[in-house]
Amino acid sequence: MKKFTYLLLAVLFASFLAACGGASSNTTSSGTYKVAVVMPSAINDLAFSQSMYDALMKIQAERGADKFEVAVSDGVFVVEDAAAAIRDYASKGYNLIIAHGSQYGASLKEIAPDFPNTTFAWGTAGDTFGLPNVFAYEALSQEGGYVNGVMAAALSTSGTIGVVGPIEVGDAKLYVDGFKAGAMAQNPAIQINVNYIGSFSDVALASEAAQTHAAAGADVMTGSAQMVVGAIGVAEQQGILWFGTQSDQSSLAPKIVVASQVYDWTVVINDILDLMSKGTLGGKVYAVSLANQGLLIKFNPDYSLPAEVKTLAENTIKGIQDGSIKVEVGQ
Amino acid sequence: MLQEFFSTTVLIGILASGIRLATPYLYAAIGETIGQRSGVLNLGVDGIMLMGAFSAFYVVFRTENLFLGLIVAMIVGGLMGLAMAFISVTMHAEQGISGIGVYLFGLGMSDLLFQKLVNNVETVQGFPEIHIRYLSDIPYIGEIFFQHNILVYLAYLLVPIVGFILNKTTFGLKIRAVGENPQAADTLGVNVALVRYITVTVGGVFSGIAGASLSIALLNVFQQNLTTGLGFIAIALVYFGGWRPLYVMAGSLIFSFVNALQVWVQVLGIPIPSDIAVMMPYLLTIIVLVLSAQRARQPSALSKPYMRSG
């Protein structure tokens, strides 16, 4: 028992030292950033979390790991745990802490004022709480949804499209609404069946929803969030075309994925870093869009998309970029 | 719109997907029924399922051998059941709390192993659908009942087998005796600890198969927290079914049919808010639980550790 007590003391002492070490490194030389990110699912979920991780890795590759240090806490779906991690990173002297999930907002609002020299960013959201050290970012995912919808309607021969949505909120709802608008614009007679399964992670129900869409006659499907792997599996089995969003989902089913809307947060993070170097620690709301290249449509190279549909998609992208096509959802 | 709802496509769709959806619940709930009839409440079902799901997935991912994957899931599930038996029978631990411990262990461990060993969204080729000759050609009936993968058929086969063992065999009598009055059973020479070790371990094996039925038969992927609390619904279904395998099966089917129904309700565009629709199966479970609580009597010694007195 005595041994155990000593051991415990030693561990406590060591962690105390580590904490001190962290705090003293708060001041970093200019051009060097310590970035921490907290996200709700895995960094390789082929969806929301991966989109942020990929962006950070891209910036790290450009700037070098010594200039751009990245710490990741992924799979933090419990908000209280995320709040603890955010606070922990802030007290360890990270310069930029990204809370990648709209559910983390309330925690950030409490924590950010305690660390006025640290920059926080969160999304998808449009609110900085009026705090000088908080950035917010959101995605106009309805734009890519619209482009995907146009292609889906052009490719559907059965005239029925199935949508597997998670919960009817945030960028998932924007994407689905944009997708519907695009498909209707291309073919007003198209039948679009939408199903929200009430979860971001229930793969089994997503799979069953896809089975149901197939039975209802859908020959093209789309969906949003990390549970869609269940739906993509069904689509692949039944030879149904799939449109992805958030990350490039081509690798999951190369035969049936037509295209994916990809979130590229690089533009946002680079601008935040730029502002930070000028002494602005927050206050700005970003929206990634097709126009600012924060949203990209990635065509699956393994799927032979008919040339006229590809042209149609490219024209739609141009139209949204120059404003001649208005995607009027989520306003 | 309502006419559309009662079309044969939709009805067949609901029944077929209900039968499919019920499979993992059935394995887990039948396994839990055996354990509870012997007096052990195992709340770790979901964690064991996750470990079963991951190990089956991983073995199939590496070897492409489905039966090896299934067997490994059974072994892993059995070992976790054995651990639960050790904690609750030998160590006399509070069963509710230790079950939660087993659940959290499975949840964390399966995710850790997934991240360390796979670390990517990967898919495997799972058990294919088997169209049973002649039977699957029967109009309507064939589509509903006879076009599923082998784990679906086995789940339903398990129900009468377990029912028979519990009600008609000496071993079943011992299980029930240990669950009702371990003191009396002990006096009559029944080895209480051994019976409980066997039932909880077998329950673990079934939970392992439940997990495998998701990861290598129905979904063919693995993700962090793949089961999303499915094991807890399975435990509720044991109460729902009043600790009788046939009724547990009925409960699993009702829950799954309602779940399939709500999916169709949305697909057909019937104007019910999606949040209300997804609540339906859970709401139903709560209502039936409340109603059946008056009726069914749980095993008297459920969740009580047995210590020989004197």
XYZ file of C-alpha atoms in Angstrom:
641
model
C 0.000 0.000 0.000
C 2.819 2.335 0.921
C 4.503 1.639 -2.393
C 1.304 2.556 -4.170
C 1.083 5.879 -2.339
C 4.638 6.744 -3.378
C 3.851 5.793 -6.927
C 0.768 7.987 -6.896
C 2.763 10.893 -5.507
C 5.396 10.415 -8.172
C 2.790 10.430 -10.914
C 1.130 13.523 -9.501
C 4.468 15.296 -9.230
C 5.391 14.364 -12.778
C 2.102 15.633 -14.157
C 2.545 18.836 -12.151
C 5.941 19.351 -13.756
C 4.487 18.640 -17.176
C 1.753 21.203 -16.587
C 4.329 23.809 -15.582
C 6.382 23.062 -18.638
C 3.339 23.571 -20.822
C 2.391 26.860 -19.285
C 5.813 28.398 -19.653
C 5.850 27.813 -23.409
C 2.906 30.154 -23.868
C 4.962 32.745 -25.689
C 5.935 31.453 -29.086
C 8.247 33.066 -31.539
C 6.511 34.755 -34.443
C 5.396 32.518 -37.290
C 5.201 29.447 -35.093
C 1.804 28.109 -34.192
C 0.615 25.478 -31.783
C -2.791 24.377 -32.952
C -5.142 22.037 -31.140
C -8.384 20.653 -32.482
C -11.215 18.886 -30.699
C -13.686 16.958 -32.838
C -16.673 14.722 -32.312
C -15.818 11.747 -34.548
C -12.685 10.060 -35.878
C -10.123 11.943 -37.969
C -10.693 9.398 -40.725
C -14.497 9.354 -40.732
C -14.600 10.356 -44.415
C -16.901 13.151 -43.284
C -17.003 16.118 -40.942
C -13.987 15.542 -38.702
C -11.754 14.370 -41.509
C -12.435 17.554 -43.476
C -10.808 19.618 -40.708
C -7.988 17.150 -40.109
C -7.096 17.085 -43.809
C -7.004 20.895 -43.901
C -4.661 21.058 -40.903
C -2.381 18.403 -42.407
C -2.281 20.338 -45.667
C -1.234 23.531 -43.883
C 1.313 21.599 -41.851
C 2.815 20.204 -45.048
C 3.101 23.745 -46.425
C 4.519 25.391 -43.324
C 6.491 22.537 -41.802
C 5.785 20.604 -38.620
C 8.130 22.782 -36.561
C 6.230 25.945 -37.530
C 2.785 24.442 -37.325
C 2.346 21.992 -34.512
C -0.976 20.135 -34.445
C -2.546 18.301 -31.502
C -5.739 16.356 -32.101
C -8.448 15.083 -29.759
C -10.853 13.137 -31.933
C -13.881 11.041 -31.109
C -14.884 13.459 -28.355
C -18.636 13.118 -28.654
C -19.241 13.958 -24.994
C -19.457 17.743 -24.763
C -18.140 17.858 -21.168
C -15.033 15.943 -22.223
C -14.536 18.349 -25.105
C -14.819 21.321 -22.733
C -12.157 19.787 -20.488
C -9.875 19.186 -23.478
C -10.341 22.754 -24.746
C -9.499 24.190 -21.352
C -6.537 21.869 -21.058
C -5.112 22.912 -24.424
C -5.631 26.584 -23.580
C -3.762 26.275 -20.287
C -0.952 24.379 -22.018
C -0.299 27.404 -24.189
C -1.731 26.445 -27.556
C -2.227 29.561 -29.733
C -5.194 28.391 -31.737
C -7.792 25.977 -30.466
C -10.412 24.711 -32.863
C -13.643 23.330 -31.428
C -14.879 21.474 -34.486
C -18.543 20.912 -33.729
C -21.507 23.190 -33.225
C -22.306 21.334 -29.986
C -19.139 22.781 -28.399
C -20.334 26.392 -28.668
C -21.717 26.836 -25.166
C -18.490 25.498 -23.619
C -16.370 27.790 -25.745
C -18.420 30.794 -24.699
C -17.489 30.032 -21.088
C -13.844 29.129 -21.621
C -12.689 31.755 -24.135
C -12.926 34.796 -21.788
C -10.572 33.021 -19.320
C -7.805 32.892 -21.940
C -7.799 36.311 -23.638
C -4.443 35.688 -25.377
C -5.559 32.464 -27.013
C -7.513 32.294 -30.254
C -10.508 29.979 -30.433
C -12.397 28.933 -33.535
C -15.552 26.880 -33.747
C -18.003 25.633 -36.281
C -20.088 25.044 -38.017
C -21.609 28.176 -36.607
C -22.131 31.820 -37.393
C -21.703 33.340 -33.937
C -18.559 34.628 -32.207
C -20.537 35.558 -29.050
C -19.146 39.079 -29.414
C -15.858 37.818 -27.961
C -12.627 39.313 -29.334
C -10.776 35.977 -29.357
C -13.358 33.722 -31.025
C -13.701 32.997 -34.742
C -16.645 31.086 -36.198
C -16.864 29.191 -39.464
C -19.679 27.649 -41.391
C -20.176 25.934 -44.724
C -22.638 26.983 -47.392
C -23.112 23.292 -48.032
C -26.341 23.952 -49.889
C -24.177 25.117 -52.838
C -22.449 21.779 -53.343
C -25.739 20.095 -52.515
C -27.304 21.991 -55.392
C -24.577 20.895 -57.822
C -24.875 17.278 -56.670
C -28.661 17.516 -57.001
C -28.421 18.750 -60.588
C -26.155 15.833 -61.508
C -28.318 13.334 -59.591
C -31.463 14.371 -61.441
C -29.634 14.217 -64.764
C -28.344 10.696 -64.049
C -31.496 9.189 -62.554
C -33.431 7.001 -64.960
C -36.053 5.794 -62.489
C -36.995 9.345 -61.581
C -36.623 8.625 -57.862
C -33.787 9.817 -55.633
C -33.211 8.845 -52.004
C -31.617 11.050 -49.340
C -30.297 9.640 -46.041
C -29.964 12.527 -43.624
C -28.778 12.488 -40.004
C -30.644 15.066 -37.879
C -32.552 17.923 -39.453
C -30.134 20.659 -38.363
C -27.045 22.611 -39.404
C -25.060 21.955 -42.538
C -26.746 18.562 -43.024
C -30.112 20.245 -43.483
C -28.558 22.929 -45.725
C -26.965 20.236 -47.864
C -30.183 18.238 -48.198
C -32.260 21.329 -48.978
C -29.712 22.482 -51.557
C -29.646 19.009 -53.085
C -33.435 19.006 -53.403
C -33.415 22.476 -54.976
C -30.766 21.425 -57.508
C -32.534 18.224 -58.468
C -35.864 20.031 -58.852
C -34.221 22.732 -60.973
C -32.840 20.077 -63.309
C -36.018 17.997 -63.457
C -39.160 19.427 -61.824
C -40.887 16.036 -62.082
C -38.257 14.195 -60.052
C -39.338 12.349 -56.909
C -37.004 13.015 -53.961
C -37.545 10.895 -50.845
C -35.843 12.315 -47.774
C -35.237 10.409 -44.584
C -33.643 11.788 -41.426
C -32.623 8.872 -39.210
C -32.219 10.944 -36.034
C -28.532 10.203 -35.475
C -25.081 11.097 -36.783
C -23.661 7.694 -35.899
C -26.344 4.988 -36.271
C -24.840 3.037 -39.169
C -27.443 0.267 -38.910
C -30.397 2.601 -39.354
C -28.621 4.481 -42.155
C -28.186 1.152 -43.915
C -31.851 0.284 -43.417
C -32.910 3.709 -44.678
C -30.894 3.066 -47.831
C -32.540 -0.361 -48.243
C -35.881 1.401 -47.974
C -34.961 3.992 -50.588
C -33.876 1.170 -52.893
C -37.182 -0.633 -52.364
C -38.988 2.631 -53.108
C -37.263 2.723 -56.492
C -34.355 5.113 -55.996
C -31.453 4.679 -58.414
C -29.432 7.622 -57.080
C -28.789 8.419 -53.423
C -26.967 10.900 -51.271
C -26.560 11.540 -47.569
C -24.611 13.471 -44.997
C -22.584 12.757 -41.809
C -20.396 9.873 -40.703
C -23.134 7.232 -40.502
C -23.570 7.225 -44.294
C -20.985 4.437 -44.636
C -23.927 2.137 -43.884
C -25.939 3.626 -46.719
C -22.992 3.584 -49.155
C -22.568 -0.146 -48.470
C -26.161 -0.779 -49.515
C -25.823 1.477 -52.552
C -22.740 -0.436 -53.676
C -24.465 -3.802 -53.272
C -27.466 -2.691 -55.264
C -25.602 -0.679 -57.896
C -27.168 2.630 -56.876
C -25.239 5.838 -57.618
C -24.020 7.861 -54.645
C -23.200 11.539 -54.100
C -21.057 12.405 -51.095
C -20.502 15.465 -49.001
C -18.053 16.758 -46.361
C -15.174 14.563 -47.537
C -14.240 12.714 -50.706
C -16.073 9.391 -50.375
C -14.891 7.886 -53.682
C -12.491 5.470 -52.004
C -15.349 3.783 -50.143
C -17.147 2.552 -53.250
C -15.237 3.548 -56.394
C -17.826 2.039 -58.733
C -20.848 4.020 -57.599
C -19.655 7.280 -56.067
C -20.140 9.948 -58.731
C -18.865 13.045 -56.964
C -18.422 14.496 -53.498
C -18.660 17.982 -52.126
C -15.484 18.461 -50.110
C -15.083 20.988 -47.311
C -11.667 22.554 -47.515
C -11.141 24.597 -44.367
C -7.636 25.593 -45.484
C -8.827 29.019 -46.631
C -10.389 29.669 -43.235
C -7.448 28.487 -41.151
C -4.907 30.344 -43.290
C -6.871 33.574 -42.948
C -7.163 33.083 -39.174
C -3.382 32.550 -38.952
C -2.858 35.650 -41.055
C -5.070 37.759 -38.783
C -3.425 36.278 -35.676
C -0.004 37.334 -36.923
C -1.391 40.854 -37.222
C -2.688 40.757 -33.673
C -6.388 40.069 -34.360
C -7.406 37.120 -32.265
C -11.026 36.723 -33.290
C -14.296 38.357 -34.148
C -14.758 37.184 -37.707
C -17.314 34.747 -39.131
C -16.276 32.696 -42.141
C -18.403 30.840 -44.636
C -16.740 28.427 -47.046
C -18.384 28.450 -50.451
C -17.794 27.386 -54.029
C -16.728 30.962 -54.793
C -13.940 31.100 -52.186
C -12.813 27.534 -52.961
C -13.613 26.381 -49.459
C -16.125 24.058 -51.048
C -14.953 21.887 -53.908
C -16.731 19.347 -56.047
C -14.451 16.314 -56.427
C -15.409 14.008 -59.254
C -14.579 10.339 -58.766
C -11.962 9.525 -61.436
C -13.026 5.858 -61.428
C -16.596 6.650 -62.372
C -17.150 7.477 -66.028
C -19.460 10.450 -65.800
C -21.116 11.272 -69.155
C -19.451 14.360 -70.614
C -22.693 16.317 -70.888
C -23.469 15.782 -67.201
C -19.981 16.893 -66.243
C -20.379 20.026 -68.354
C -23.737 20.608 -66.704
C -22.107 20.340 -63.277
C -19.253 22.644 -64.214
C -21.668 25.237 -65.573
C -23.715 25.004 -62.388
C -20.590 25.542 -60.286
C -19.669 28.591 -62.405
C -23.215 29.898 -62.124
C -23.185 29.666 -58.331
C -19.711 31.222 -58.175
C -20.656 34.255 -60.277
C -24.065 34.590 -58.692
C -26.167 33.871 -61.776
C -27.576 30.808 -59.994
C -28.984 31.566 -56.569
C -29.377 28.700 -54.119
C -32.202 30.029 -52.045
C -32.243 27.758 -49.031
C -31.169 28.318 -45.457
C -31.403 32.093 -45.713
C -50.417 9.085 -50.010
C -51.996 6.679 -47.541
C -53.008 4.320 -50.315
C -49.410 4.284 -51.360
C -48.540 3.329 -47.831
C -50.588 0.170 -47.942
C -49.155 -0.987 -51.248
C -47.526 -4.425 -51.299
C -44.063 -2.963 -51.940
C -44.241 -0.984 -48.748
C -45.714 -3.760 -46.626
C -43.189 -6.288 -47.882
C -40.459 -3.704 -47.368
C -41.459 -3.077 -43.759
C -41.735 -6.756 -42.882
C -38.483 -7.742 -44.583
C -36.485 -4.915 -43.053
C -38.070 -5.501 -39.643
C -36.903 -9.103 -39.712
C -33.413 -7.989 -40.723
C -33.223 -5.187 -38.155
C -34.348 -7.496 -35.336
C -31.396 -9.878 -35.809
C -28.756 -8.231 -33.585
C -31.379 -7.464 -30.920
C -32.462 -11.071 -30.967
C -28.997 -12.558 -30.395
C -28.199 -10.105 -27.633
C -31.609 -10.342 -25.946
C -31.765 -14.146 -26.051
C -28.262 -14.338 -24.573
C -29.243 -11.868 -21.862
C -32.427 -13.848 -21.158
C -30.411 -16.975 -20.349
C -28.165 -15.031 -17.982
C -31.035 -13.257 -16.258
C -33.009 -16.456 -15.813
C -30.054 -17.701 -13.753
C -30.117 -14.487 -11.734
C -27.308 -12.464 -13.341
C -28.012 -9.049 -14.801
C -25.355 -8.215 -17.378
C -25.542 -4.572 -18.442
C -22.343 -4.967 -20.450
C -24.126 -6.419 -23.494
C -23.455 -3.388 -25.675
C -19.746 -3.415 -24.862
C -19.479 -7.139 -25.598
C -21.306 -6.566 -28.879
C -18.816 -3.862 -29.828
C -15.879 -6.155 -29.107
C -17.570 -8.948 -31.056
C -18.297 -6.595 -33.927
C -14.739 -5.344 -34.069
C -13.012 -8.717 -33.765
C -15.239 -10.271 -36.439
C -14.659 -7.295 -38.699
C -10.923 -7.315 -38.176
C -10.520 -11.043 -38.802
C -12.597 -10.841 -41.984
C -10.740 -7.700 -43.072
C -7.410 -9.538 -42.746
C -8.318 -13.092 -43.770
C -11.605 -12.743 -45.717
C -12.723 -15.840 -43.829
C -16.250 -15.166 -42.603
C -16.605 -18.231 -40.410
C -13.267 -17.585 -38.739
C -14.482 -14.040 -38.065
C -17.690 -15.344 -36.540
C -15.822 -17.843 -34.364
C -13.387 -15.216 -33.119
C -16.337 -12.936 -32.262
C -17.876 -15.814 -30.302
C -14.628 -16.454 -28.433
C -14.130 -12.774 -27.622
C -17.765 -12.482 -26.525
C -17.425 -15.640 -24.433
C -14.271 -14.339 -22.737
C -15.979 -11.075 -21.868
C -18.962 -13.049 -20.556
C -16.556 -15.120 -18.505
C -15.027 -11.949 -17.091
C -18.491 -10.668 -16.190
C -19.244 -14.019 -14.536
C -16.024 -13.827 -12.535
C -16.835 -10.296 -11.385
C -20.446 -10.985 -10.480
C -20.375 -14.634 -9.333
C -16.954 -15.167 -7.801
C -16.290 -11.625 -6.630
C -19.968 -10.968 -5.700
C -19.770 -7.476 -7.229
C -22.793 -5.247 -7.643
C -24.045 -6.394 -11.054
C -25.466 -3.143 -12.379
C -22.265 -1.218 -11.789
C -19.908 -3.927 -13.018
C -22.019 -4.338 -16.156
C -21.615 -0.650 -16.921
C -17.884 -1.199 -16.412
C -17.874 -4.018 -18.955
C -19.822 -1.808 -21.367
C -17.394 1.102 -21.051
C -14.451 -1.255 -21.448
C -15.902 -2.679 -24.666
C -16.774 0.766 -26.001
C -13.276 2.123 -25.407
C -11.313 -1.003 -26.248
C -13.072 -1.661 -29.561
C -12.416 1.915 -30.629
C -8.782 1.801 -29.518
C -8.157 -1.454 -31.379
C -9.927 -0.079 -34.432
C -7.751 3.033 -34.421
C -4.533 1.102 -33.863
C -5.178 -1.799 -36.233
C -7.354 -0.421 -39.031
C -7.531 3.352 -38.652
C -9.558 3.938 -41.772
C -13.079 3.527 -43.044
C -12.860 0.088 -44.639
C -15.512 -2.302 -45.826
C -15.508 -6.097 -45.991
C -17.409 -8.655 -47.985
C -19.890 -9.987 -45.444
C -22.217 -12.995 -45.338
C -24.235 -12.913 -48.557
C -27.997 -13.167 -48.734
C -29.098 -16.755 -49.102
C -32.179 -17.299 -51.175
C -33.604 -20.534 -49.852
C -34.501 -22.734 -52.773
C -38.236 -22.924 -53.622
C -39.226 -21.003 -50.488
C -37.712 -17.735 -51.664
C -39.722 -17.960 -54.882
C -43.078 -17.900 -53.102
C -44.633 -14.539 -53.901
C -44.530 -12.013 -51.006
C -43.645 -14.644 -48.374
C -40.368 -15.481 -50.095
C -39.296 -11.859 -50.241
C -40.149 -11.274 -46.605
C -38.762 -14.395 -44.971
C -36.395 -16.273 -47.225
C -33.938 -13.782 -48.706
C -31.668 -13.014 -45.770
C -28.114 -13.833 -44.749
C -27.376 -16.902 -42.662
C -27.028 -15.043 -39.369
C -30.627 -13.822 -39.703
C -31.942 -17.384 -40.066
C -29.788 -18.656 -37.192
C -31.082 -15.931 -34.869
C -34.652 -17.104 -35.302
C -33.620 -20.756 -35.027
C -32.055 -19.937 -31.689
C -35.376 -18.891 -30.150
C -37.060 -22.329 -30.005
C -33.779 -24.011 -29.094
C -33.192 -21.744 -26.100
C -36.873 -21.972 -25.172
C -36.615 -25.758 -25.215
C -33.433 -25.825 -23.140
C -34.871 -23.456 -20.548
C -38.234 -25.161 -20.191
C -37.790 -28.807 -21.052
C -34.329 -29.892 -19.966
C -32.768 -30.613 -16.583
C -30.144 -27.983 -17.217
C -32.883 -25.453 -17.955
C -34.539 -26.381 -14.689
C -31.259 -25.807 -12.879
C -30.904 -22.387 -14.536
C -34.390 -21.385 -13.454
C -33.912 -22.773 -9.949
C -30.670 -20.840 -9.516
C -32.409 -17.686 -10.715
C -35.399 -18.109 -8.416
C -33.941 -19.559 -5.240
C -30.201 -20.224 -5.301
C -30.262 -21.248 -1.639
C -32.710 -24.056 -2.300
C -30.931 -25.111 -5.476
C -27.649 -25.238 -3.587
C -29.154 -27.427 -0.902
C -30.288 -29.831 -3.591
C -26.755 -30.107 -4.893
C -26.901 -27.698 -7.841
C -23.614 -25.885 -8.349
C -24.933 -22.309 -8.392
C -21.661 -20.717 -9.415
C -21.088 -23.176 -12.262
C -24.589 -22.682 -13.686
C -24.204 -18.905 -13.586
C -20.729 -19.087 -15.120
C -22.155 -21.105 -18.007
C -25.196 -18.874 -18.611
C -23.281 -15.598 -18.489
C -20.536 -16.946 -20.734
C -23.076 -18.255 -23.247
C -24.801 -14.860 -23.052
C -21.443 -13.284 -23.914
C -21.038 -15.614 -26.899
C -24.469 -14.558 -28.184
C -23.633 -10.882 -27.697
C -20.453 -11.482 -29.673
C -22.515 -12.957 -32.514
C -24.910 -9.988 -32.246
C -21.968 -7.678 -32.876
C -20.698 -9.828 -35.722
C -24.157 -9.808 -37.313
C -23.712 -6.051 -37.697
C -20.086 -5.847 -38.762
C -19.818 -8.842 -41.103
C -23.379 -9.504 -42.224
C -25.711 -6.505 -42.183
C -23.384 -3.493 -42.445
C -19.942 -4.861 -43.318
C -18.114 -1.929 -41.738
C -16.813 -1.033 -38.315
C -16.956 2.404 -36.704
C -16.472 3.774 -33.257
C -19.586 2.897 -31.210
C -21.069 0.952 -34.112
C -23.916 -0.401 -31.975
C -25.048 3.037 -30.716
C -26.658 1.586 -27.599
C -28.391 -1.295 -29.331
C -27.350 -3.626 -26.498
C -29.284 -1.570 -23.982
C -32.442 -1.829 -26.056
C -31.814 -5.593 -26.115
C -31.797 -5.634 -22.291
C -35.071 -3.678 -22.286
C -36.472 -6.278 -24.681
C -35.720 -9.039 -22.151
C -38.006 -7.294 -19.658
C -40.445 -6.530 -22.479
C -40.615 -10.259 -23.240
C -41.008 -11.255 -19.609
C -37.868 -13.467 -19.675
C -39.480 -15.881 -22.176
C -37.553 -16.366 -25.456
C -40.651 -16.411 -27.649
C -41.950 -13.143 -26.199
C -38.479 -11.632 -26.355
C -38.511 -12.431 -30.055
C -41.949 -10.853 -30.391
C -40.661 -7.747 -28.653
C -37.598 -7.550 -30.922
C -39.816 -7.876 -33.965
C -42.339 -5.254 -32.848
C -39.544 -2.804 -32.052
C -37.910 -3.440 -35.428
C -41.138 -3.305 -37.423
C -41.963 0.065 -35.911
C -38.442 1.232 -36.707
C -38.821 0.039 -40.307
C -42.238 1.674 -40.416
C -40.917 5.049 -39.341
C -38.214 4.869 -42.024
C -40.911 4.231 -44.639
C -43.177 6.947 -43.255
C -40.432 9.460 -43.958
C -39.444 8.018 -47.333
C -43.040 8.262 -48.524
C -43.111 11.898 -47.467
C -45.954 11.487 -44.977
C -45.852 14.819 -43.162
C -44.735 13.813 -39.681
C -41.666 15.634 -38.288
C -38.612 13.354 -38.511
C -37.914 13.802 -34.794
C -41.322 12.381 -33.919
C -40.893 9.519 -36.383
C -37.544 8.365 -34.959
C -39.014 8.441 -31.459
C -41.737 5.947 -32.310
C -39.961 2.630 -31.621
C -38.528 3.904 -28.332
C -41.840 5.348 -27.233
C -43.477 2.028 -27.960
C -40.828 0.157 -25.958
C -41.445 2.358 -22.932
C -45.223 1.940 -23.154
C -45.026 -1.840 -23.475
C -42.461 -2.001 -20.653
C -44.793 -0.105 -18.370
C -47.711 -2.328 -19.301
C -45.764 -5.581 -19.042
C -44.220 -4.579 -15.712
C -47.590 -5.270 -14.113
C -47.782 -8.724 -15.622
C -44.443 -10.491 -15.834
C -42.536 -11.537 -12.773
C -38.778 -11.298 -12.896
C -36.505 -14.077 -11.593
C -36.508 -13.605 -7.807
C -32.766 -13.744 -7.426
C -32.068 -11.412 -10.365
C -29.016 -9.216 -9.761
C -28.483 -10.668 -6.284
C -25.034 -12.191 -5.753
C -25.276 -15.581 -4.075
C -23.203 -16.224 -0.992
C -23.467 -19.520 0.785
C -24.397 -18.783 4.371
C -22.937 -20.593 7.335
